[in-house]
Coordinates of C-alpha atoms in Angstrom, one line a residue:
M1 CA 98.6 130.7 118.2
T2 CA 99.7 130.3 122.1
D3 CA 98.4 133.7 123.3
D4 CA 97.8 135.0 127.6
T5 CA 94.5 133.4 127.2
S6 CA 95.4 129.5 127.0
T7 CA 96.2 127.8 129.9
E8 CA 98.1 124.5 131.5
T9 CA 97.7 121.8 133.3
V10 CA 100.1 120.0 136.0
V11 CA 98.6 116.4 136.8
D12 CA 101.3 114.2 139.1
A13 CA 102.2 110.6 137.2
D14 CA 102.1 108.8 140.2
S15 CA 98.6 109.8 140.5
A16 CA 97.4 107.7 137.7
G17 CA 96.1 103.9 137.7
E18 CA 94.8 104.9 141.6
P19 CA 91.3 102.9 142.4
Q20 CA 89.7 106.9 142.4
A21 CA 90.6 107.3 138.4
P22 CA 88.2 107.4 135.9
G23 CA 88.4 105.4 133.3
F24 CA 89.0 104.8 130.0
E25 CA 84.7 105.3 129.9
D26 CA 84.4 108.3 131.3
L27 CA 86.9 109.7 128.8
G28 CA 84.6 109.6 126.7
V29 CA 86.6 105.8 125.2
T30 CA 83.5 103.9 124.1
G31 CA 82.6 100.9 122.0
P32 CA 84.6 99.3 119.8
V33 CA 87.8 100.7 120.7
L34 CA 86.5 100.6 124.8
G35 CA 86.7 96.8 123.5
A36 CA 90.0 96.3 121.7
I37 CA 91.4 98.7 124.8
R38 CA 90.7 96.7 127.4
D39 CA 91.3 93.3 125.2
L40 CA 94.3 94.9 125.7
G41 CA 94.4 94.6 128.9
Y42 CA 94.2 98.5 130.0
E43 CA 92.4 98.7 133.3
S44 CA 92.8 102.9 133.7
P45 CA 94.0 105.9 131.1
S46 CA 98.0 106.9 132.1
A47 CA 98.2 110.4 133.5
I48 CA 99.2 111.6 130.6
Q49 CA 95.8 110.4 128.6
A50 CA 93.7 111.0 131.4
A51 CA 94.6 114.5 131.7
T52 CA 94.8 115.2 127.0
I53 CA 91.6 112.4 125.4
P54 CA 89.5 115.1 127.0
L55 CA 90.5 117.7 125.6
L56 CA 91.3 116.2 122.0
M57 CA 87.9 115.0 122.4
Q58 CA 86.3 118.5 122.3
G59 CA 88.4 119.4 120.2
R60 CA 90.6 122.1 122.2
D61 CA 94.7 121.7 120.3
V62 CA 97.0 120.0 122.5
L63 CA 100.5 120.7 123.4
G64 CA 101.7 117.7 125.7
T65 CA 105.4 117.4 127.6
A66 CA 106.1 114.2 129.3
Q67 CA 108.8 111.9 129.2
T68 CA 108.6 108.4 126.8
G69 CA 106.9 106.0 127.5
T70 CA 103.9 107.2 129.5
G71 CA 101.7 106.8 127.4
K72 CA 101.4 109.6 124.6
T73 CA 100.5 107.2 121.5
A74 CA 96.7 106.2 123.0
A75 CA 96.4 109.8 124.4
F76 CA 96.3 110.9 120.6
A77 CA 95.5 107.5 118.9
L78 CA 91.8 107.0 120.4
P79 CA 90.1 110.3 119.8
V80 CA 91.5 109.9 116.0
L81 CA 90.0 106.8 116.7
E82 CA 86.7 107.9 118.3
R83 CA 86.1 110.3 115.8
L84 CA 87.0 109.0 111.9
D85 CA 84.4 108.8 109.4
L86 CA 84.8 106.0 107.4
A87 CA 82.9 107.2 104.5
Q88 CA 85.5 109.8 103.9
K89 CA 88.1 108.1 101.8
T90 CA 90.9 111.3 102.0
P91 CA 93.7 110.8 105.0
Q92 CA 91.4 112.4 107.7
A93 CA 94.9 112.2 110.4
L94 CA 98.1 112.6 109.4
V95 CA 101.1 111.7 112.4
L96 CA 105.2 112.4 112.1
A97 CA 107.2 110.9 113.7
P98 CA 111.0 111.5 113.8
T99 CA 112.3 107.5 113.3
R100 CA 110.4 104.9 111.2
E101 CA 111.0 102.5 114.2
L102 CA 108.9 105.5 115.7
A103 CA 106.4 105.2 112.5
L104 CA 105.9 101.2 112.8
Q105 CA 105.3 101.8 116.9
V106 CA 102.7 104.4 116.5
C107 CA 101.0 102.3 113.4
E108 CA 100.6 99.1 115.0
A109 CA 99.4 100.7 118.2
F110 CA 96.7 102.7 115.8
E111 CA 96.0 98.7 114.3
S112 CA 95.4 96.9 117.8
Y113 CA 93.4 99.6 119.2
A114 CA 91.1 99.5 116.2
S115 CA 91.2 95.6 116.1
K116 CA 87.5 95.7 116.3
M117 CA 86.8 98.2 114.0
K118 CA 85.5 97.7 110.7
G119 CA 87.5 99.2 107.4
V120 CA 90.1 101.1 108.9
H121 CA 93.2 101.9 106.9
V122 CA 96.2 103.0 108.6
L123 CA 99.9 103.5 106.2
P124 CA 103.0 103.9 107.8
V125 CA 105.1 106.3 105.3
Y126 CA 109.0 106.4 105.3
G127 CA 112.2 106.1 103.7
G128 CA 113.5 102.5 102.5
Q129 CA 110.8 101.7 102.3
G130 CA 109.3 101.6 97.9
Y131 CA 106.5 103.5 97.5
G132 CA 104.9 100.6 94.9
V133 CA 103.5 99.5 98.9
Q134 CA 102.9 103.4 99.5
L135 CA 101.0 104.6 96.2
S136 CA 98.3 101.6 95.8
A137 CA 98.0 101.9 99.0
L138 CA 97.0 106.0 98.8
R139 CA 95.0 105.1 95.8
R140 CA 92.9 102.5 97.6
G141 CA 92.6 104.8 100.6
V142 CA 93.3 105.0 104.5
H143 CA 91.7 107.8 106.8
I144 CA 95.3 107.8 109.3
V145 CA 98.8 108.5 107.4
V146 CA 101.7 107.7 110.6
G147 CA 104.8 108.7 108.9
T148 CA 108.5 110.4 108.8
P149 CA 108.4 114.7 107.6
G150 CA 111.0 113.5 105.0
R151 CA 108.5 110.9 103.2
I152 CA 105.8 113.0 104.0
M153 CA 107.3 116.1 102.3
D154 CA 108.1 114.1 99.3
H155 CA 104.3 112.1 98.5
Q156 CA 103.3 116.4 99.1
A157 CA 105.7 117.4 96.3
K158 CA 104.8 114.7 93.9
G159 CA 101.3 115.1 93.9
T160 CA 100.3 111.0 96.0
L161 CA 100.0 112.6 98.9
D162 CA 96.3 114.9 99.2
L163 CA 96.2 116.5 102.8
T164 CA 92.8 119.2 101.7
E165 CA 90.8 116.9 104.6
L166 CA 93.1 116.7 107.0
K167 CA 91.0 116.8 109.8
Y168 CA 94.4 116.2 112.9
L169 CA 97.8 116.3 112.7
V170 CA 99.3 115.0 116.1
L171 CA 103.9 116.4 116.2
D172 CA 105.1 112.9 118.0
E173 CA 108.4 113.2 119.6
A174 CA 108.4 116.4 118.1
D175 CA 111.6 117.0 120.0
E176 CA 113.7 114.5 118.4
M177 CA 112.7 115.5 115.0
L178 CA 113.5 118.9 115.6
K179 CA 117.0 117.4 117.0
M180 CA 116.9 115.9 113.9
G181 CA 116.7 119.0 111.4
F182 CA 113.0 118.3 110.4
A183 CA 111.9 122.2 111.9
E184 CA 112.1 123.3 108.1
D185 CA 110.0 120.2 107.1
V186 CA 107.5 120.3 109.4
E187 CA 106.9 123.8 109.5
Q188 CA 106.6 123.5 105.0
I189 CA 104.0 120.6 105.6
L190 CA 102.1 122.2 108.9
A191 CA 102.5 125.3 106.6
Q192 CA 100.7 123.3 103.4
T193 CA 97.8 121.1 105.9
P194 CA 94.4 123.2 106.2
E195 CA 94.2 125.9 108.4
D196 CA 91.2 124.5 110.4
K197 CA 92.6 121.5 111.5
Q198 CA 93.0 119.8 115.2
V199 CA 97.1 119.6 116.2
A200 CA 98.9 118.1 119.3
L201 CA 102.1 118.8 119.4
F202 CA 103.8 115.7 122.4
S203 CA 107.9 117.1 123.7
A204 CA 109.4 115.4 125.9
T205 CA 110.7 118.5 126.4
M206 CA 109.8 122.5 126.3
P207 CA 112.3 124.5 124.3
A208 CA 112.3 127.1 123.3
A209 CA 111.9 126.0 119.5
I210 CA 108.6 123.7 120.4
R211 CA 107.4 126.9 121.5
R212 CA 108.4 129.3 118.9
L213 CA 105.9 126.1 116.3
A214 CA 103.7 125.8 118.8
Q215 CA 102.8 130.2 119.3
K216 CA 102.6 130.1 115.4
Y217 CA 100.1 126.5 114.6
L218 CA 98.1 125.9 117.4
R219 CA 95.6 127.4 117.8
D220 CA 94.6 128.4 121.8
P221 CA 96.1 125.2 122.5
E222 CA 95.5 124.2 125.7
E223 CA 99.1 122.6 128.3
V224 CA 99.3 119.5 129.5
A225 CA 102.6 119.1 132.1
I226 CA 103.1 115.5 133.1
K227 CA 105.3 115.1 135.3
T228 CA 106.3 111.9 135.9
K229 CA 108.3 110.0 139.1
T230 CA 107.7 106.3 138.0
T231 CA 110.9 104.3 139.1
T232 CA 111.7 100.7 138.7
N233 CA 112.4 98.3 141.4
Q234 CA 115.3 98.7 143.7
N235 CA 115.9 95.5 143.2
I236 CA 116.5 94.7 140.1
R237 CA 119.7 94.7 138.4
Q238 CA 119.2 97.0 134.9
R239 CA 121.8 96.0 132.2
Y240 CA 122.5 97.0 128.7
L241 CA 124.2 94.5 125.7
V242 CA 124.8 96.9 122.7
V243 CA 124.7 94.4 120.2
S244 CA 123.8 94.1 115.8
Y245 CA 120.1 93.0 115.4
A246 CA 122.6 90.0 113.1
Q247 CA 124.3 89.1 116.8
K248 CA 120.7 89.0 118.9
V249 CA 120.8 85.2 118.8
D250 CA 124.0 84.3 119.9
A251 CA 124.1 87.0 122.3
L252 CA 120.3 85.1 123.8
T253 CA 123.0 82.1 123.5
R254 CA 126.1 83.5 126.0
V255 CA 124.2 85.1 128.4
L256 CA 121.2 82.0 128.6
E257 CA 125.2 79.8 129.3
V258 CA 126.7 82.6 131.6
E259 CA 123.8 83.9 133.8
N260 CA 122.5 81.7 137.0
F261 CA 119.0 82.1 135.7
D262 CA 115.8 79.9 136.9
G263 CA 113.2 81.0 135.2
V264 CA 114.1 83.8 132.3
I265 CA 110.6 85.5 130.4
V266 CA 112.4 87.1 126.9
F267 CA 110.6 89.9 124.6
V268 CA 110.3 90.3 121.5
R269 CA 107.9 93.0 119.6
T270 CA 105.2 90.3 116.8
K271 CA 104.6 87.7 117.5
N272 CA 106.0 86.0 115.3
E273 CA 108.7 86.4 116.8
T274 CA 107.8 85.0 120.1
E275 CA 107.5 81.9 118.0
T276 CA 110.6 82.2 115.9
L277 CA 112.6 82.5 119.0
A278 CA 111.4 80.1 121.0
E279 CA 111.6 77.5 118.5
K280 CA 115.5 78.6 117.9
L281 CA 116.6 78.4 121.5
R282 CA 114.4 74.5 122.2
A283 CA 117.4 73.7 119.2
R284 CA 119.7 74.8 120.9
G285 CA 118.3 72.5 124.5
Y286 CA 115.9 75.9 126.2
S287 CA 113.3 73.9 128.0
A288 CA 111.2 77.4 125.4
A289 CA 108.4 78.8 124.6
A290 CA 106.3 80.8 122.8
I291 CA 103.0 82.8 124.6
N292 CA 101.5 85.8 122.3
G293 CA 97.9 87.4 121.7
D294 CA 97.4 84.9 119.2
V295 CA 98.5 82.0 121.3
P296 CA 95.0 80.6 123.0
Q297 CA 94.4 81.2 126.2
A298 CA 93.9 77.6 127.6
Q299 CA 97.5 77.3 125.8
R300 CA 98.8 80.9 127.4
E301 CA 97.9 79.3 130.6
R302 CA 99.1 75.7 130.9
S303 CA 102.7 77.6 130.1
V304 CA 103.0 79.7 132.3
N305 CA 102.2 76.7 134.9
H306 CA 105.1 74.6 133.6
L307 CA 107.2 77.6 134.1
K308 CA 106.3 77.8 137.5
D309 CA 106.5 74.4 138.2
G310 CA 110.0 74.3 136.3
K311 CA 109.1 72.2 133.6
L312 CA 109.6 75.1 131.4
D313 CA 112.5 78.2 131.8
I314 CA 112.5 80.4 129.0
L315 CA 109.1 82.0 128.2
V316 CA 109.2 83.7 125.6
A317 CA 106.2 87.1 125.1
T318 CA 105.2 89.5 123.7
D319 CA 104.4 92.7 126.2
V320 CA 100.0 91.9 125.1
A321 CA 100.4 88.4 126.6
A322 CA 102.8 89.0 129.4
R323 CA 100.7 90.9 130.9
G324 CA 99.6 91.2 134.8
L325 CA 102.2 88.1 135.4
D326 CA 103.4 87.3 138.5
V327 CA 105.2 83.6 138.5
E328 CA 107.8 83.5 142.1
R329 CA 110.2 81.5 139.7
I330 CA 111.2 84.4 137.7
S331 CA 115.2 85.6 137.9
H332 CA 115.3 86.8 134.5
V333 CA 113.9 89.4 132.2
I334 CA 115.9 89.7 128.2
N335 CA 114.2 93.0 126.5
F336 CA 115.7 91.1 123.0
D337 CA 113.7 93.6 121.7
I338 CA 114.0 97.4 123.4
P339 CA 110.4 98.3 123.3
T340 CA 110.6 101.6 122.2
D341 CA 108.6 104.0 125.6
T342 CA 109.4 103.4 128.8
E343 CA 106.4 103.1 131.4
S344 CA 106.4 99.0 128.7
Y345 CA 110.1 99.1 130.1
V346 CA 109.0 99.8 133.8
H347 CA 106.3 97.3 133.3
R348 CA 108.6 94.6 131.2
I349 CA 111.4 94.5 133.8
G350 CA 108.5 94.9 136.7
R351 CA 107.9 91.0 136.6
T352 CA 111.3 90.4 138.1
G353 CA 112.5 91.2 140.9
R354 CA 108.4 90.9 144.1
A355 CA 107.5 91.0 146.6
G356 CA 111.6 91.7 148.5
R357 CA 113.1 89.6 145.1
S358 CA 116.2 90.0 143.5
G359 CA 116.4 90.1 140.1
D360 CA 118.3 90.7 136.9
A361 CA 117.3 92.9 133.9
I362 CA 118.8 92.4 130.7
S363 CA 118.5 94.4 127.6
F364 CA 119.9 94.1 124.0
I365 CA 120.6 97.5 121.9
T366 CA 121.4 97.6 118.7
P367 CA 123.4 100.8 118.2
R368 CA 120.9 103.1 116.2
E369 CA 118.4 102.4 119.3
R370 CA 121.3 103.7 122.4
Y371 CA 119.5 106.7 122.1
L372 CA 116.8 105.2 123.9
L373 CA 118.4 104.5 127.0
G374 CA 119.0 108.2 127.5
H375 CA 114.9 108.0 127.8
I376 CA 115.7 104.9 130.4
E377 CA 117.6 106.4 132.4
K378 CA 114.8 109.7 132.7
A379 CA 112.3 107.8 133.2
T380 CA 112.8 105.6 136.3
R381 CA 116.3 107.4 137.4
Q382 CA 118.6 104.7 137.4
Q383 CA 121.3 103.4 134.5
P384 CA 121.6 100.7 133.5
A385 CA 124.9 98.5 133.3
Q386 CA 126.6 98.1 130.3
M387 CA 127.7 94.4 130.0
Q388 CA 130.3 92.8 127.8
L389 CA 129.1 89.0 126.6
P390 CA 131.2 86.5 128.0
T391 CA 133.4 84.9 126.6
T392 CA 134.1 81.6 126.2
E393 CA 136.2 81.4 128.5
D394 CA 133.7 83.0 130.7
V395 CA 131.9 80.2 129.4
N396 CA 133.9 77.2 130.2
T397 CA 134.4 78.9 133.7
T398 CA 130.5 79.0 134.1
R399 CA 130.1 75.4 132.9
L400 CA 132.8 73.9 135.4
N401 CA 130.8 75.1 138.8
R402 CA 127.6 74.0 137.5
F403 CA 130.1 71.1 137.4
D404 CA 131.5 70.9 140.4
D405 CA 128.0 71.8 141.8
A406 CA 126.2 69.2 140.8
I407 CA 129.1 66.7 142.0
T408 CA 128.0 67.8 145.5
T409 CA 125.2 67.7 145.7
A410 CA 125.3 63.8 144.7
L411 CA 128.4 63.8 147.3
D412 CA 125.3 65.0 149.9
E413 CA 123.0 61.7 148.5
T414 CA 125.1 59.2 150.9
G415 CA 122.9 56.5 150.6
R416 CA 123.3 56.5 146.8
I417 CA 126.2 56.6 147.0
E418 CA 127.4 53.8 149.0
A419 CA 126.4 51.7 145.8
F420 CA 127.8 52.8 143.5
R421 CA 131.4 53.5 145.9
D422 CA 130.4 49.3 146.0
I423 CA 129.9 49.5 141.8
I424 CA 132.9 51.0 141.2
A425 CA 135.5 49.7 143.4
H426 CA 133.8 46.0 142.0
Y427 CA 135.3 47.8 138.3
V428 CA 138.4 48.4 140.4
R429 CA 138.7 44.8 140.9
H430 CA 138.4 43.3 138.6
H431 CA 140.0 46.1 135.8
D432 CA 143.0 47.4 136.9
V433 CA 142.1 51.0 136.4
P434 CA 142.8 54.3 138.6
E435 CA 139.8 55.6 140.8
G436 CA 140.4 58.8 139.2
D437 CA 140.3 58.0 135.4
V438 CA 136.7 55.0 136.3
A439 CA 135.7 58.4 138.1
A440 CA 136.8 60.5 134.5
A441 CA 135.1 58.0 132.5
L442 CA 131.6 57.8 134.4
A443 CA 131.2 61.9 133.4
I444 CA 132.1 61.1 129.6
V445 CA 129.4 59.0 130.0
A446 CA 127.0 61.3 131.9
Q447 CA 127.5 64.3 129.6
G448 CA 127.0 62.4 126.6
K449 CA 127.9 63.4 123.0
T450 CA 128.4 67.6 124.1
P451 CA 131.3 68.4 125.2
L452 CA 131.8 69.8 129.0
L453 CA 134.1 72.8 127.4
L454 CA 134.1 74.8 124.6
D455 CA 137.1 74.3 122.4
P456 CA 138.9 78.5 121.8
E457 CA 140.0 77.6 119.0
N458 CA 137.3 76.2 117.5
D459 CA 135.0 79.0 118.9
P460 CA 131.4 79.8 116.5
L461 CA 130.9 82.4 118.2
A462 CA 133.5 84.0 118.3
A463 CA 133.3 86.5 116.2
S464 CA 130.7 87.7 117.1
V465 CA 132.0 87.8 121.4
E466 CA 134.5 90.5 119.7
A467 CA 133.1 92.4 117.4
V468 CA 130.0 93.2 121.0
N469 CA 132.8 93.6 123.4
R470 CA 134.9 96.1 120.9
P471 CA 134.5 99.0 121.9
P472 CA 132.4 102.1 121.0
R473 CA 133.9 104.9 119.2
G474 CA 134.2 108.3 120.6
R475 CA 136.4 111.4 121.6
S476 CA 137.3 111.6 125.1
G477 CA 138.5 107.9 125.2
R478 CA 136.3 107.1 128.4
D479 CA 133.1 105.3 129.3
R480 CA 129.4 105.9 129.6
G481 CA 131.2 106.1 133.1
G482 CA 134.0 108.5 133.2
E483 CA 136.3 105.0 133.2
P484 CA 139.4 105.8 130.9
R485 CA 139.3 103.1 127.9
E486 CA 141.9 101.3 126.8
P487 CA 143.5 102.9 123.6
R488 CA 142.9 101.5 120.7
E489 CA 142.4 101.8 117.1
P490 CA 139.8 103.9 115.4
R491 CA 137.0 100.9 114.3
R492 CA 136.9 102.7 110.0
G493 CA 140.1 104.3 108.8
R494 CA 139.8 107.1 106.1
G495 CA 140.1 104.6 103.1
D496 CA 137.3 102.9 104.3
Y497 CA 135.0 106.1 103.7
A498 CA 134.0 106.7 99.7
P499 CA 132.3 110.4 99.0
Y500 CA 129.4 111.1 98.3
R501 CA 127.8 114.9 96.9
I502 CA 124.5 116.0 97.7
E503 CA 122.7 119.2 96.2
V504 CA 122.0 121.0 99.5
G505 CA 124.5 123.4 100.6
R506 CA 125.0 126.8 102.7
R507 CA 122.8 128.6 100.3
H508 CA 120.2 126.5 101.3
R509 CA 120.7 126.6 104.3
V510 CA 121.0 122.6 105.6
E511 CA 124.1 122.4 108.7
P512 CA 125.7 118.9 109.5
R513 CA 123.0 117.3 112.3
Q514 CA 120.1 118.2 109.1
I515 CA 122.2 115.9 107.1
V516 CA 123.4 113.4 109.0
G517 CA 119.3 112.7 110.3
A518 CA 117.6 112.6 107.3
L519 CA 120.3 110.4 105.5
A520 CA 119.6 108.5 109.0
N521 CA 116.7 107.9 109.2
E522 CA 115.9 107.3 105.0
G523 CA 118.4 105.4 104.2
G524 CA 118.9 103.5 107.5
L525 CA 122.7 104.1 108.3
R526 CA 123.9 104.3 112.6
R527 CA 125.6 107.8 113.1
D528 CA 128.6 106.7 112.4
D529 CA 127.7 105.7 108.7
F530 CA 129.5 108.9 108.5
G531 CA 133.1 110.4 107.8
A532 CA 133.5 114.5 106.8
I533 CA 130.8 116.5 105.5
A534 CA 131.7 119.3 104.1
I535 CA 128.8 122.2 103.4
K536 CA 130.0 124.2 99.9
P537 CA 128.0 126.9 98.7
D538 CA 125.8 124.8 97.0
F539 CA 126.4 121.9 97.7
S540 CA 127.7 119.3 100.4
I541 CA 129.9 116.0 99.9
V542 CA 129.1 112.9 102.5
E543 CA 131.8 110.4 103.2
L544 CA 129.9 107.4 103.8
P545 CA 130.8 104.3 104.3
A546 CA 132.9 103.1 100.8
N547 CA 131.1 99.1 100.4
L548 CA 127.6 101.0 100.7
D549 CA 125.3 99.0 99.4
P550 CA 123.2 100.3 96.6
A551 CA 119.9 99.4 97.8
V552 CA 120.7 102.6 100.7
L553 CA 121.5 104.4 97.8
E554 CA 118.5 103.6 96.5
R555 CA 117.0 104.9 99.1
L556 CA 118.6 107.4 99.1
R557 CA 117.3 109.0 95.8
D558 CA 114.2 110.9 96.6
T559 CA 114.8 112.4 99.9
R560 CA 114.6 115.5 100.9
I561 CA 116.7 118.6 102.8
S562 CA 114.7 121.3 103.9
G563 CA 112.4 120.2 101.3
R564 CA 115.1 120.0 98.5
L565 CA 115.8 117.0 96.8
I566 CA 119.3 116.5 97.8
E567 CA 119.8 113.3 94.1
I568 CA 122.8 111.6 96.4
T569 CA 125.9 110.7 93.7
A570 CA 129.8 110.1 93.7
D571 CA 131.7 112.3 94.0
R572 CA 134.2 112.2 91.0
G573 CA 135.8 115.5 92.4
A574 CA 139.5 115.5 92.2
P575 CA 142.0 113.5 94.3
N576 CA 143.0 116.1 97.3
R577 CA 138.6 116.8 98.4
R578 CA 138.3 112.8 98.9
R579 CA 140.4 114.1 102.2
P580 CA 139.7 116.2 104.5
A581 CA 141.7 118.8 105.0
R582 CA 144.5 118.5 108.5
H583 CA 144.8 122.1 108.6
D584 CA 142.3 124.1 107.1
D585 CA 143.6 128.8 108.5
D586 CA 140.6 129.9 105.7
R587 CA 137.3 128.1 107.9
R588 CA 136.7 126.1 110.7
P589 CA 136.2 122.0 110.1
A590 CA 131.9 121.3 110.0
R591 CA 130.9 118.9 113.5
H592 CA 127.3 117.2 113.2
D593 CA 126.0 116.3 115.9
G594 CA 130.0 116.8 117.9
D595 CA 131.2 113.0 116.6
H596 CA 132.8 114.0 113.2
R597 CA 135.4 116.6 112.5
S598 CA 136.7 117.6 109.1
S599 CA 135.6 119.9 106.6
Y600 CA 136.4 119.8 103.3
T601 CA 138.9 123.9 102.6
D602 CA 138.0 125.9 100.4
R603 CA 141.1 125.4 97.8
D604 CA 138.8 122.0 97.4
D605 CA 136.7 123.5 96.7
R606 CA 136.2 122.0 92.2
R607 CA 134.5 119.7 90.4
P608 CA 135.3 117.8 87.7
R609 CA 137.3 118.9 84.4
E610 CA 134.5 118.9 82.7
D611 CA 132.0 120.2 85.3
R612 CA 134.7 123.7 85.3
T613 CA 134.1 124.0 82.0
A614 CA 130.7 124.0 81.9
R615 CA 130.6 126.7 84.5
D616 CA 133.2 129.3 83.5
D617 CA 131.3 130.5 79.9
R618 CA 131.8 134.2 81.5
P619 CA 134.2 136.1 80.0
P620 CA 137.0 136.7 81.0
R621 CA 138.1 138.6 83.5
K622 CA 139.9 142.4 81.9
P623 CA 143.7 142.7 83.2
R624 CA 144.6 145.1 85.8
H625 CA 145.7 148.1 86.0
K626 CA 148.3 149.7 88.8

């Protein structure tokens, strides 16, 4: 419980990393954990790490306020690993995260920090993954569980997750969890864990709901607030492109076609992806190489030197491999996979625009990652501009300009021009061909079999370009900058949705945002996959894509909202229940996140005939007498 004796530490993030700052060993990090973070290139702790690690080492509860990307994961992971009892096979630490992506990222961080420790088992637990893998790992024994609230509650309900000996519990991105409707789930999990556990709660903001949660479940916590002023170099132009995962390689190819780049670093999340993407780029004619933590140091240095010398144009890298990289030729940084923490983002794009030079940073963002733009804007105090995927016309214009530049450069070589002028004149005299035709023929010879210009009718990426450049569906008719957008047809017509019934309703105090948050997180759905949501007393109707993959339904079978199994099924109600009413005089339409307007009227609250028969087992109502 927090009380008047709790203290608060306010830290200016700009003071972190200076020479007088303590090292990790001064904070109590030792042995294999210290060795692992040094191998990762960590030199001095960030502000949140310097303020939080000693407190957690002392066993204090912590209430931390810091922006995403300030190094919170290491702030709680390092103390947990330092005090881990490897002999205990039941979970000792539980980390709750709002999304599966963040859960996986935290899990990977734990594994990196524990790379020099033997026998540490970390298990990610999230919706969408089969129970078999998770159950097998739990039976073998795990030390640290990182998961989303819904799946953690499922395991608690099934009795497959033993938290009776839990020592450490972390709520990561607590405000995001509450925004997604997980407040009751989080409280239920907290209530079912030992009272003497140590709790660390981290949040980018401190709304009243977070403070109430802390007052209820944290014991005399130390409050740590990080005042970050991190900004990126003003010489770096920041842009982003909204693109699906499947379109990323095509999008990268198009961007490289039209950008006037010198050297490029393309950042990806995993070691395997560096090799895969570098190979795809080489197949498309680019000189690219991969660097990651598994590449031998000598080979990494050779690749970097080739980039410096102009023998290589593109490095595909992970964060660890590119740490400290300073190459003057780097004109562009491309986040093929956008980092989920802003500290990594700032470090990545800082590879360009150095020593007063200008640079470009382009980030590929999937529709589900749009929320990260807000984190980036807050942390860097700059708003990246949205860009469009280059069209066939854009590519052809760029190719022609480069062809013109190549001719201009060749014309400057006076000595060589004179020699070839005699050769051309000889050919014209003996073959009676106009000089213009000879020049065109020489261009064909120089170009080879690859056409100089793309054929608009046969552009293999035309569909991808059209899909990526399609404006997002919005309510206001304006883009992020406030400029009016051209009117267009909705992305999905009402006929492309189908109604699904879930067994939670007003009686269970469920709200539309909880439904969206749980189904999106557990089923891998996007926000624009949701149509109307109607909340009834005992159940709710949710419109989802008519062509919904059966695998998504399977993932949603065990989803819980407010601790209750939703039991999702296709709704077979009366035809007029399949469509939101245009006018509803009796009830306001249900909304979730302010994005989807519509509801079902009370007169549509009907079940199939057999259900109504089952319900109507009451005695007939007595006639009313005047």
